[in-house]
Amino acid sequence: MHKGENVEKKFIKIGNSYGIIIPPTALSLLNINPDTDKVKISIENDKFVIMKLKNPKIQPLLI
């Protein structure tokens, strides 16, 4: 995958939710480490927008 390239993906069922597999090359282009980084997902103009959080806030774990 290269900048400007489009890739079609199907949704996959994950429990009661759905997900999309993101190619490692796309994560690399955006400098996202899926093991440590967090992202913000929003919907803008009928599009999913996924952005890497620069300084993620630490949220308390509720048990």
PDB file of C-alpha atoms in Angstrom:
ATOM      1  CA  MET A   1       0.000   0.000   0.000  1.00  0.00           C
ATOM      2  CA  HIS A   2       1.265   3.465  -0.919  1.00  0.00           C
ATOM      3  CA  LYS A   3       0.045   6.992  -0.125  1.00  0.00           C
ATOM      4  CA  GLY A   4      -2.923   7.810  -2.336  1.00  0.00           C
ATOM      5  CA  GLU A   5      -3.670   4.133  -3.026  1.00  0.00           C
ATOM      6  CA  ASN A   6      -7.167   2.813  -2.291  1.00  0.00           C
ATOM      7  CA  VAL A   7      -7.753  -0.659  -0.860  1.00  0.00           C
ATOM      8  CA  GLU A   8     -11.174  -2.301  -0.577  1.00  0.00           C
ATOM      9  CA  LYS A   9     -11.864  -4.241   2.620  1.00  0.00           C
ATOM     10  CA  LYS A  10     -14.789  -6.246   3.992  1.00  0.00           C
ATOM     11  CA  PHE A  11     -16.015  -5.938   7.552  1.00  0.00           C
ATOM     12  CA  ILE A  12     -15.380  -8.922   9.800  1.00  0.00           C
ATOM     13  CA  LYS A  13     -17.535  -9.922  12.772  1.00  0.00           C
ATOM     14  CA  ILE A  14     -15.783  -9.598  16.151  1.00  0.00           C
ATOM     15  CA  GLY A  15     -18.186 -10.581  18.940  1.00  0.00           C
ATOM     16  CA  ASN A  16     -21.143  -8.174  18.732  1.00  0.00           C
ATOM     17  CA  SER A  17     -19.071  -5.647  16.756  1.00  0.00           C
ATOM     18  CA  TYR A  18     -17.380  -5.405  13.374  1.00  0.00           C
ATOM     19  CA  GLY A  19     -13.799  -4.652  12.390  1.00  0.00           C
ATOM     20  CA  ILE A  20     -11.601  -3.982   9.395  1.00  0.00           C
ATOM     21  CA  ILE A  21      -8.121  -5.451   8.991  1.00  0.00           C
ATOM     22  CA  ILE A  22      -5.641  -2.616   8.424  1.00  0.00           C
ATOM     23  CA  PRO A  23      -2.587  -3.588   6.358  1.00  0.00           C
ATOM     24  CA  PRO A  24       0.763  -3.266   8.182  1.00  0.00           C
ATOM     25  CA  THR A  25       2.063  -1.025   5.396  1.00  0.00           C
ATOM     26  CA  ALA A  26      -0.750   1.476   6.084  1.00  0.00           C
ATOM     27  CA  LEU A  27       0.128   1.511   9.786  1.00  0.00           C
ATOM     28  CA  SER A  28       3.785   1.995   8.912  1.00  0.00           C
ATOM     29  CA  LEU A  29       3.015   4.917   6.563  1.00  0.00           C
ATOM     30  CA  LEU A  30       1.173   6.634   9.411  1.00  0.00           C
ATOM     31  CA  ASN A  31       3.811   5.677  11.994  1.00  0.00           C
ATOM     32  CA  ILE A  32       1.212   3.812  14.079  1.00  0.00           C
ATOM     33  CA  ASN A  33       2.346   1.008  16.378  1.00  0.00           C
ATOM     34  CA  PRO A  34      -0.799  -1.081  17.030  1.00  0.00           C
ATOM     35  CA  ASP A  35       0.721  -2.504  20.226  1.00  0.00           C
ATOM     36  CA  THR A  36       1.286   0.863  21.923  1.00  0.00           C
ATOM     37  CA  ASP A  37      -0.486   3.692  20.086  1.00  0.00           C
ATOM     38  CA  LYS A  38      -4.095   4.793  20.426  1.00  0.00           C
ATOM     39  CA  VAL A  39      -6.253   6.260  17.678  1.00  0.00           C
ATOM     40  CA  LYS A  40      -9.282   8.521  17.522  1.00  0.00           C
ATOM     41  CA  ILE A  41     -12.119   7.404  15.243  1.00  0.00           C
ATOM     42  CA  SER A  42     -14.684   9.905  14.012  1.00  0.00           C
ATOM     43  CA  ILE A  43     -17.221  10.219  11.218  1.00  0.00           C
ATOM     44  CA  GLU A  44     -16.874  13.294   9.012  1.00  0.00           C
ATOM     45  CA  ASN A  45     -18.809  13.899   5.791  1.00  0.00           C
ATOM     46  CA  ASP A  46     -19.916  10.238   5.587  1.00  0.00           C
ATOM     47  CA  LYS A  47     -16.324   8.987   6.025  1.00  0.00           C
ATOM     48  CA  PHE A  48     -14.547   7.150   8.821  1.00  0.00           C
ATOM     49  CA  VAL A  49     -11.539   9.187   9.948  1.00  0.00           C
ATOM     50  CA  ILE A  50      -8.858   7.417  11.994  1.00  0.00           C
ATOM     51  CA  MET A  51      -6.123   9.582  13.520  1.00  0.00           C
ATOM     52  CA  LYS A  52      -3.193   8.650  15.733  1.00  0.00           C
ATOM     53  CA  LEU A  53      -3.421  10.334  19.123  1.00  0.00           C
ATOM     54  CA  LYS A  54      -0.301  12.424  19.697  1.00  0.00           C
ATOM     55  CA  ASN A  55      -0.582  12.533  23.503  1.00  0.00           C
ATOM     56  CA  PRO A  56      -3.251  10.034  24.572  1.00  0.00           C
ATOM     57  CA  LYS A  57      -4.889  10.751  27.897  1.00  0.00           C
ATOM     58  CA  ILE A  58      -4.539   7.936  30.392  1.00  0.00           C
ATOM     59  CA  GLN A  59      -8.024   6.792  31.340  1.00  0.00           C
ATOM     60  CA  PRO A  60      -8.618   4.944  34.598  1.00  0.00           C
ATOM     61  CA  LEU A  61      -9.606   1.305  34.319  1.00  0.00           C
ATOM     62  CA  LEU A  62     -13.005   0.743  35.903  1.00  0.00           C
ATOM     63  CA  ILE A  63     -13.395  -2.683  37.482  1.00  0.00           C
TER      64      ILE A  63
END
